[in-house]
Amino acid sequence: MSLGSSFSAHLCRVCADACNACAEECEKHAEMGMDHCRQCAEACRKCAQVCEEMATPV
């Protein structure tokens, strides 16, 4: 990213998509009372948010 690669935004978008997918799966388990899955979902959502921010050109 620091070199301005034309692929940077695409890679960040893929990472955001993967983190969102992980969060969705973890949220399913969190609904069944698994607290560690709730924590994982929260971490994945935060990661996805940062990746989305990095994927958006300034």
PDB file of C-alpha atoms in Angstrom, residues 7-47:
ATOM      1  CA  PHE A   7      -4.029  -3.876  -6.251  1.00  0.00           C
ATOM      2  CA  SER A   8      -4.070  -2.440  -2.717  1.00  0.00           C
ATOM      3  CA  ALA A   9      -7.716  -1.402  -2.673  1.00  0.00           C
ATOM      4  CA  HIS A  10      -8.768  -4.743  -4.153  1.00  0.00           C
ATOM      5  CA  LEU A  11      -6.838  -6.676  -1.517  1.00  0.00           C
ATOM      6  CA  CYS A  12      -8.340  -4.566   1.249  1.00  0.00           C
ATOM      7  CA  ARG A  13     -11.822  -5.222  -0.156  1.00  0.00           C
ATOM      8  CA  VAL A  14     -11.171  -8.991  -0.156  1.00  0.00           C
ATOM      9  CA  CYS A  15      -9.943  -8.797   3.434  1.00  0.00           C
ATOM     10  CA  ALA A  16     -13.035  -6.828   4.452  1.00  0.00           C
ATOM     11  CA  ASP A  17     -15.281  -9.397   2.773  1.00  0.00           C
ATOM     12  CA  ALA A  18     -13.496 -12.265   4.528  1.00  0.00           C
ATOM     13  CA  CYS A  19     -13.733 -10.538   7.907  1.00  0.00           C
ATOM     14  CA  ASN A  20     -17.440  -9.827   7.420  1.00  0.00           C
ATOM     15  CA  ALA A  21     -18.072 -13.455   6.466  1.00  0.00           C
ATOM     16  CA  CYS A  22     -16.204 -14.637   9.556  1.00  0.00           C
ATOM     17  CA  ALA A  23     -18.164 -12.224  11.744  1.00  0.00           C
ATOM     18  CA  GLU A  24     -21.463 -13.487  10.356  1.00  0.00           C
ATOM     19  CA  GLU A  25     -20.534 -17.074  11.123  1.00  0.00           C
ATOM     20  CA  CYS A  26     -19.296 -16.230  14.607  1.00  0.00           C
ATOM     21  CA  GLU A  27     -22.486 -14.269  15.323  1.00  0.00           C
ATOM     22  CA  LYS A  28     -24.520 -17.413  14.633  1.00  0.00           C
ATOM     23  CA  HIS A  29     -22.612 -19.237  17.356  1.00  0.00           C
ATOM     24  CA  ALA A  30     -22.685 -16.234  19.667  1.00  0.00           C
ATOM     25  CA  GLU A  31     -26.489 -16.347  19.542  1.00  0.00           C
ATOM     26  CA  MET A  32     -26.236 -19.798  21.118  1.00  0.00           C
ATOM     27  CA  GLY A  33     -24.434 -18.339  24.122  1.00  0.00           C
ATOM     28  CA  MET A  34     -20.818 -18.833  23.098  1.00  0.00           C
ATOM     29  CA  ASP A  35     -19.155 -15.707  24.420  1.00  0.00           C
ATOM     30  CA  HIS A  36     -15.820 -16.352  22.709  1.00  0.00           C
ATOM     31  CA  CYS A  37     -17.690 -16.324  19.381  1.00  0.00           C
ATOM     32  CA  ARG A  38     -19.258 -12.972  20.257  1.00  0.00           C
ATOM     33  CA  GLN A  39     -15.775 -11.619  20.937  1.00  0.00           C
ATOM     34  CA  CYS A  40     -14.510 -13.045  17.651  1.00  0.00           C
ATOM     35  CA  ALA A  41     -17.411 -11.475  15.766  1.00  0.00           C
ATOM     36  CA  GLU A  42     -16.650  -8.080  17.306  1.00  0.00           C
ATOM     37  CA  ALA A  43     -12.967  -8.349  16.371  1.00  0.00           C
ATOM     38  CA  CYS A  44     -13.850  -9.392  12.823  1.00  0.00           C
ATOM     39  CA  ARG A  45     -16.267  -6.462  12.435  1.00  0.00           C
ATOM     40  CA  LYS A  46     -13.566  -4.036  13.591  1.00  0.00           C
ATOM     41  CA  CYS A  47     -11.078  -5.572  11.175  1.00  0.00           C
TER      42      CYS A  47
END
